Amino acid sequence: MVGREREIDRIHAQLTAALDGHGQAVLVAGEPGIGKTRLAEEATRMAAALGMARTWGRAVDDEGSPPFWPFRTALRSLSGDPWPSPAERPEPGAATPEVRAQERFRVFEVVTSYLRSAAGDSGLLVVLDDLQWADASSLRLLVHLVRTIGDARLAVIGTYRDTEVGLRHALQQALGDLAREPTVSRLRLVGLTEAQVAEQLTAVTGAPVTAELTTAISRRSQGNPFYVRELAGALGEADRRADPAHALPAGVRDAVRTRLAKLGDATQVVVSAAAVLGTAVDVAALAHVVGTEPAEVLAALDEATVAGVMHPDRCEFLHDLVRDAARSEVPRATRLSVHLRMAEYLQRRPGAEARPAELAHHWLESVPLGDPGQASRWAERAARVASEQFAWDEAADLYRRAAAVVDEPGRLCDLLIAQATEHLHAHQMGSAKETVLAASRLARSLGDGTRLARATLVLEGVNDLTWSADERSLCEEALTLLPDEDSTVRVRLLAQLSVDHLVGQDPATSGELSGTALAMAERLADPVALHSALHARQIIRSGPDGVHERLELGDRFIAHGISRRDDAAEMWGRLWRFDALVQLGDLGGAEAGLGGISAVVHRMRLPLAFWHLARCRGAIAIVRGRFTDARSYGEQTLALARRGDHLGGLLPAQGYLAMLGMLTGFHGEEDSHPLDGWDHLQSLHGLIAMVHWYAGREEQARRTYATAKAIDELPGFLLMPAAAGLIELADAFGDRPMLDSAYRSLAPYADLFCCGGAGVIATTGSAHAPLGVAAAALGRLDEGVRHLRRAIEADDDAGAPPFAALARYDLARTLARRRRPGDRDEAAALTAQAVATARELGMAPLLDRAGKLAQALRGEAPGPLTRREREIAALVAQGLTNRQIGAAVHISERTAENHVQHILTKLGFTTRAQIATWVARCEG
């Protein structure tokens, strides 16, 4: 290839690396005609020389191509068609968008595993050409494939135009995702230099060309190899001798038009129709469309091949630019007629039902000349097939196009509902909501409660805070339009409405509606209704006050799943039981339940299911103090969430690693930022502040803590872990109002273990521990001691050594502050136990704090003070009272007293005079 030596060398190096077991992906970009496909062809020759297998898939500029077309053609050339069979469509209400996404992930895994296996020991090169035309599903699969090839003898080359007016959103997103992958490298082809243009011209013309012609063609073509060839081919021998500036066509399209104009009339008709119909040419179909015999079509194609319009080896255009030029010359009426005749031809052929995408394309493109009813029906069929193949972006667009040519309101509403469902599966939430609202308006105008309910329930179970108000109104309106009698639809509406009321801070109404939905589902004995009602009830009762009911709900859902052989229902039931048992402090029962969870997860073989199994195992590993295993499970959940685009699993996985870091210490700056990017969620500010505090970023911790939500503003399933964390920070920052609020919120659940009520990632042990810390910080030292003794007992009994050790440390601090006879000796003994456990388990933060407290209790060395505590100590040394200190630093007298007590404890002192002496010694 002229002028591409550097790029060829780079690709050869990538192929060699792939052959050594270091998978590679190369993205080749550039304008049309710049040589991307030619470079990929050169790569296949190099791969062959290295003994690698090769396969080629190409996206085409034909909307009638099936989903995943580039991958399907690539796989077919390897072994026939190993594409996975479509999954059965789940019952309404039984499969969340998250589950549907995991089903697509399983298909992606099958394709990826097949390609990795095909690479074997000798290697495989996969070329995916013209990705600017690839469907969104193919691009998602490409990203998935590239993320898995690191240890495979597999190379992937993808080519795409980067000079279109705005890259398609799907391609932009894929390129952004791939930019972060270490296996990906990029090449952008640019125009040839003038010397290289001269070399190409010599090769094309078979003789040296003049410098003037080279300069003119180089300037006109900007060094684009295809343009160079076209401009050179447009010149005759006399033209080459003339002034090249005047002899050259005005542009490449003019050169192609000139070439097309030289074809015979019959050939021009055939070529024009072929350009309208698509990239490849079906001779029999083309003969029908132009109204001639196949032999005459073949003769016309031969003439076009000689003229450099058609490819000599394949029944397609020589280049997409040639097809573009030919298509641009076809009048609109002719284009509509060509598509109509093609649609009629395909519909009469045997097996027409197996080509819905192609038929939909031609019928839709024939409107208004063609039949809108046929266009709509075939588009709907194609959309259903696309959905079954997990190509939801394409399905949504097909439903949209079907709706655009329909006049009948009821059918239009049905198509909009189907379109919204596909948007949801594709995680296009904005489009899903917009389409649901459009369908709802139409259903409302028809007074059709059933259709309004179907539209409303598209987003069932999504529980989006930004949507709940709209959804609540839609649910209420649909219920008024439906008959006031038991029905599955009514159950699902009531169940969703109960969740919307919970989001709207109306727990009483929420609970009543949920109870009504569950009772109705039981009367109906309908599995879909029961599924929705139980799921909603579990969410409604996800606060600590619902723990016993959630345990019962888990048992019911397990029985429901086993009786109906519904693995998803059984899995959720077992997970609900696990969460409830951990919150009840029955860690043995929760751990024993892992076997049942594992069995159903391995039957399902969905990434989402494996994610839940890993998070349950991780929660047990943390509470048992098996921190090496815990980190492994945390990394596993994070990898599964990222690899499967499981956004709902990403935050919990990062939160888990944050909690693990606070127990064992953060290793390096990067490790100490596990929750970066989640600051927009105010309900997480308490946890983010905790991370900053444990990482030594005190100022950031204070700023973030100041913006944390009040306890009573948090959802029930977050109450216990949030209250526990805020108590620790409020104790450190002397925030008495927060201590009081958190204590009162947590006190009713003192005998439970602190964790979420919906998807436990970890527990911080007995709730008596944070309650003890809060009581002590509020000056109720005896109460604090009682809580902390009960926490130690509960954590020891449950087998939670890390949290028993933390409770011993907090009890030691409290006893040291109380200073009754024997308190100091007991504090020293408790501290020694905490130090021993921290050292054994690898709890670096506790080891540091307990070690310093032990030193302070022995009078050997003072403990560390925070910035605020050093400020307070200096004011104590000046002889200020607690009231005067409060006024000086703008805090309450009680908070100032708490700070002074903390200083005394940390320094191992008993009087303010000792603080003054210590300050003087430090300043001296």
XYZ file of N, CA, C and O in Angstrom, residues 276-356:
324
model
N -30.217 2.099 -5.108
C -31.306 2.384 -4.181
C -31.519 1.223 -3.221
O -31.761 1.411 -2.016
N -31.399 -0.007 -3.708
C -31.777 -1.180 -2.927
C -30.781 -1.550 -1.844
O -31.166 -2.063 -0.798
N -29.502 -1.342 -2.041
C -28.570 -1.708 -0.984
C -27.167 -1.931 -1.487
O -26.851 -1.709 -2.658
N -26.320 -2.402 -0.599
C -24.911 -2.580 -0.917
C -24.699 -3.766 -1.853
O -24.031 -3.661 -2.870
N -25.254 -4.932 -1.478
C -25.106 -6.124 -2.310
C -26.243 -6.209 -3.304
O -27.311 -5.635 -3.106
N -26.024 -6.952 -4.384
C -26.998 -7.044 -5.468
C -27.560 -8.463 -5.529
O -26.821 -9.436 -5.609
N -28.901 -8.557 -5.465
C -29.624 -9.813 -5.681
C -30.133 -9.765 -7.116
O -31.054 -9.007 -7.440
N -29.538 -10.574 -7.984
C -29.814 -10.471 -9.423
C -31.278 -10.731 -9.730
O -31.917 -9.985 -10.489
N -31.870 -11.791 -9.137
C -33.269 -12.125 -9.436
C -34.201 -11.006 -8.974
O -35.138 -10.625 -9.691
N -33.944 -10.494 -7.768
C -34.788 -9.415 -7.246
C -34.640 -8.163 -8.103
O -35.628 -7.479 -8.413
N -33.418 -7.864 -8.485
C -33.173 -6.666 -9.285
C -33.858 -6.783 -10.635
O -34.401 -5.792 -11.162
N -33.887 -7.987 -11.187
C -34.566 -8.193 -12.478
C -36.051 -7.901 -12.341
O -36.660 -7.275 -13.229
N -36.659 -8.338 -11.244
C -38.081 -8.053 -11.037
C -38.319 -6.555 -10.905
O -39.274 -6.008 -11.482
N -37.460 -5.891 -10.139
C -37.655 -4.467 -9.872
C -37.581 -3.641 -11.154
O -38.386 -2.719 -11.367
N -36.637 -3.962 -12.028
C -36.476 -3.156 -13.247
C -37.298 -3.716 -14.408
O -37.308 -3.125 -15.502
N -37.968 -4.855 -14.186
C -38.855 -5.403 -15.210
C -38.132 -6.010 -16.380
O -38.529 -5.803 -17.537
N -37.062 -6.786 -16.106
C -36.324 -7.420 -17.191
C -35.931 -8.829 -16.762
O -36.323 -9.300 -15.679
N -35.145 -9.491 -17.588
C -34.722 -10.852 -17.283
C -33.392 -10.841 -16.518
O -32.583 -9.919 -16.700
N -33.155 -11.867 -15.676
C -31.883 -11.933 -14.943
C -30.661 -11.876 -15.845
O -29.648 -11.266 -15.483
N -30.756 -12.508 -17.048
C -29.600 -12.492 -17.957
C -29.255 -11.069 -18.375
O -28.072 -10.702 -18.501
N -30.280 -10.243 -18.594
C -30.026 -8.859 -18.980
C -29.437 -8.056 -17.824
O -28.602 -7.164 -18.036
N -29.853 -8.384 -16.592
C -29.262 -7.732 -15.428
C -27.790 -8.095 -15.316
O -26.930 -7.227 -15.055
N -27.472 -9.371 -15.519
C -26.071 -9.795 -15.453
C -25.228 -9.099 -16.517
O -24.086 -8.688 -16.263
N -25.785 -8.949 -17.698
C -25.056 -8.247 -18.766
C -24.810 -6.798 -18.387
O -23.721 -6.244 -18.621
N -25.825 -6.174 -17.776
C -25.659 -4.783 -17.341
C -24.601 -4.679 -16.248
O -23.781 -3.745 -16.244
N -24.581 -5.622 -15.337
C -23.582 -5.597 -14.266
C -22.175 -5.811 -14.816
O -21.205 -5.222 -14.314
N -22.063 -6.647 -15.849
C -20.747 -6.840 -16.487
C -20.252 -5.524 -17.094
O -19.075 -5.165 -16.967
N -21.164 -4.824 -17.769
C -20.776 -3.535 -18.351
C -20.350 -2.560 -17.250
O -19.354 -1.829 -17.392
N -21.099 -2.560 -16.139
C -20.754 -1.665 -15.036
C -19.424 -2.047 -14.399
O -18.670 -1.182 -13.934
N -19.119 -3.327 -14.396
C -17.835 -3.770 -13.845
C -16.684 -3.292 -14.713
O -15.665 -2.787 -14.213
N -16.833 -3.423 -16.015
C -15.784 -2.953 -16.935
C -15.573 -1.453 -16.776
O -14.441 -0.952 -16.847
N -16.670 -0.726 -16.491
C -16.570 0.732 -16.342
C -16.061 1.143 -14.966
O -15.928 2.334 -14.690
N -15.777 0.170 -14.091
C -15.255 0.496 -12.764
C -16.321 0.947 -11.786
O -16.015 1.660 -10.826
N -17.571 0.522 -12.036
C -18.665 0.871 -11.124
C -18.923 -0.257 -10.135
O -19.111 -0.026 -8.941
N -18.942 -1.490 -10.622
C -19.186 -2.655 -9.780
C -17.871 -3.367 -9.481
O -16.901 -3.274 -10.230
N -17.857 -4.114 -8.375
C -16.659 -4.842 -7.957
C -16.455 -6.048 -8.865
O -17.415 -6.767 -9.184
N -15.233 -6.300 -9.291
C -15.014 -7.412 -10.235
C -15.214 -8.789 -9.610
O -15.524 -9.753 -10.312
N -15.025 -8.920 -8.294
C -15.093 -10.238 -7.645
C -16.355 -10.454 -6.834
O -16.697 -11.588 -6.489
N -17.040 -9.379 -6.472
C -18.241 -9.496 -5.641
C -19.384 -8.737 -6.302
O -19.163 -7.718 -6.954
N -20.589 -9.222 -6.100
C -21.755 -8.598 -6.725
C -22.201 -7.402 -5.892
O -23.261 -7.404 -5.258
N -21.361 -6.362 -5.899
C -21.651 -5.149 -5.162
C -20.872 -4.001 -5.783
O -20.018 -4.205 -6.655
N -21.146 -2.800 -5.344
C -20.478 -1.630 -5.912
C -18.991 -1.630 -5.563
O -18.588 -2.133 -4.497
N -18.214 -1.040 -6.465
C -16.766 -1.009 -6.257
C -16.414 -0.299 -4.959
O -15.499 -0.698 -4.250
N -17.161 0.751 -4.660
C -16.909 1.506 -3.426
C -18.222 2.171 -3.010
O -19.079 2.471 -3.854
N -18.388 2.396 -1.713
C -19.602 3.041 -1.222
C -19.781 4.427 -1.831
O -20.914 4.898 -2.015
N -18.679 5.109 -2.112
C -18.781 6.434 -2.706
C -19.391 6.376 -4.108
O -20.092 7.301 -4.531
N -19.115 5.281 -4.828
C -19.719 5.106 -6.146
C -21.220 4.900 -5.997
O -22.033 5.496 -6.716
N -21.604 4.053 -5.035
C -23.036 3.823 -4.803
C -23.722 5.120 -4.370
O -24.829 5.433 -4.808
N -23.062 5.888 -3.479
C -23.648 7.149 -3.020
C -23.918 8.084 -4.192
O -24.973 8.726 -4.272
N -22.952 8.167 -5.094
C -23.103 9.060 -6.254
C -24.242 8.594 -7.143
O -25.059 9.399 -7.614
N -24.323 7.272 -7.375
C -25.387 6.741 -8.229
C -26.752 6.948 -7.583
O -27.727 7.325 -8.257
N -26.849 6.736 -6.296
C -28.132 6.866 -5.603
C -28.596 8.321 -5.582
O -29.798 8.606 -5.650
N -27.661 9.248 -5.473
C -28.037 10.660 -5.384
C -28.685 11.171 -6.661
O -29.356 12.208 -6.657
N -28.496 10.458 -7.764
C -29.044 10.891 -9.049
C -30.453 10.360 -9.291
O -31.092 10.722 -10.283
N -30.949 9.488 -8.390
C -32.242 8.842 -8.626
C -33.365 9.734 -8.104
O -33.369 10.111 -6.924
N -34.374 10.084 -8.915
C -35.503 10.911 -8.446
C -36.283 10.199 -7.345
O -36.331 8.971 -7.286
N -36.955 10.973 -6.482
C -37.667 10.410 -5.343
C -38.752 9.434 -5.781
O -38.919 8.366 -5.192
N -39.503 9.789 -6.803
C -40.578 8.910 -7.265
C -40.018 7.553 -7.698
O -40.616 6.499 -7.429
N -38.876 7.574 -8.344
C -38.248 6.316 -8.772
C -37.795 5.508 -7.562
O -37.966 4.287 -7.518
N -37.227 6.196 -6.563
C -36.784 5.486 -5.359
C -37.962 4.799 -4.671
O -37.881 3.639 -4.261
N -39.089 5.518 -4.543
C -40.266 4.927 -3.901
C -40.754 3.712 -4.691
O -41.108 2.677 -4.109
N -40.751 3.826 -6.000
C -41.215 2.727 -6.848
C -40.299 1.514 -6.729
O -40.763 0.372 -6.680
N -39.004 1.753 -6.689
C -38.034 0.654 -6.556
C -38.267 -0.094 -5.243
O -38.305 -1.334 -5.200
N -38.427 0.647 -4.166
C -38.659 -0.005 -2.870
C -39.988 -0.761 -2.863
O -40.078 -1.868 -2.308
N -41.024 -0.194 -3.469
C -42.326 -0.851 -3.494
C -42.251 -2.168 -4.259
O -42.745 -3.202 -3.788
N -41.642 -2.145 -5.443
C -41.541 -3.367 -6.233
C -40.689 -4.417 -5.521
O -40.974 -5.616 -5.580
N -39.645 -3.967 -4.799
C -38.812 -4.910 -4.050
C -39.608 -5.521 -2.890
O -39.521 -6.723 -2.629
N -40.397 -4.705 -2.201
C -41.205 -5.215 -1.094
C -42.212 -6.242 -1.598
O -42.402 -7.305 -0.989
N -42.872 -5.948 -2.724
C -43.848 -6.885 -3.286
C -43.174 -8.191 -3.713
O -43.717 -9.285 -3.509
N -41.977 -8.072 -4.267
C -41.239 -9.267 -4.704
C -40.881 -10.149 -3.499
O -41.122 -11.358 -3.509
N -40.305 -9.525 -2.472
C -39.892 -10.297 -1.299
C -41.086 -10.937 -0.588
O -40.985 -12.055 -0.079
N -42.201 -10.226 -0.538
C -43.362 -10.739 0.177
C -43.950 -11.969 -0.513
O -44.559 -12.812 0.147
N -43.760 -12.083 -1.812
C -44.280 -13.243 -2.548
C -43.330 -14.429 -2.510
O -43.705 -15.540 -2.865
N -42.101 -14.189 -2.084
C -41.103 -15.262 -2.086
C -41.340 -16.217 -0.923
O -41.818 -15.811 0.144
N -40.996 -17.501 -1.073
C -41.068 -18.438 0.057
C -40.150 -17.956 1.189
O -39.063 -17.416 0.947
N -40.598 -18.152 2.419
C -39.778 -17.764 3.571
C -39.772 -16.284 3.851
O -38.860 -15.776 4.510
N -40.786 -15.559 3.352
C -40.827 -14.109 3.573
C -40.853 -13.777 5.054
O -40.276 -12.770 5.491
N -41.502 -14.634 5.864
C -41.611 -14.367 7.300
C -40.240 -14.329 7.973
O -40.081 -13.742 9.035
N -39.251 -14.982 7.360
C -37.909 -15.019 7.946
C -37.091 -13.779 7.604
O -35.950 -13.659 8.045
N -37.674 -12.841 6.838
C -36.930 -11.637 6.428
C -37.697 -10.381 6.819
O -37.872 -9.468 6.016
N -38.165 -10.283 8.050
C -39.010 -9.137 8.412
C -38.285 -7.806 8.352
O -38.881 -6.794 7.975
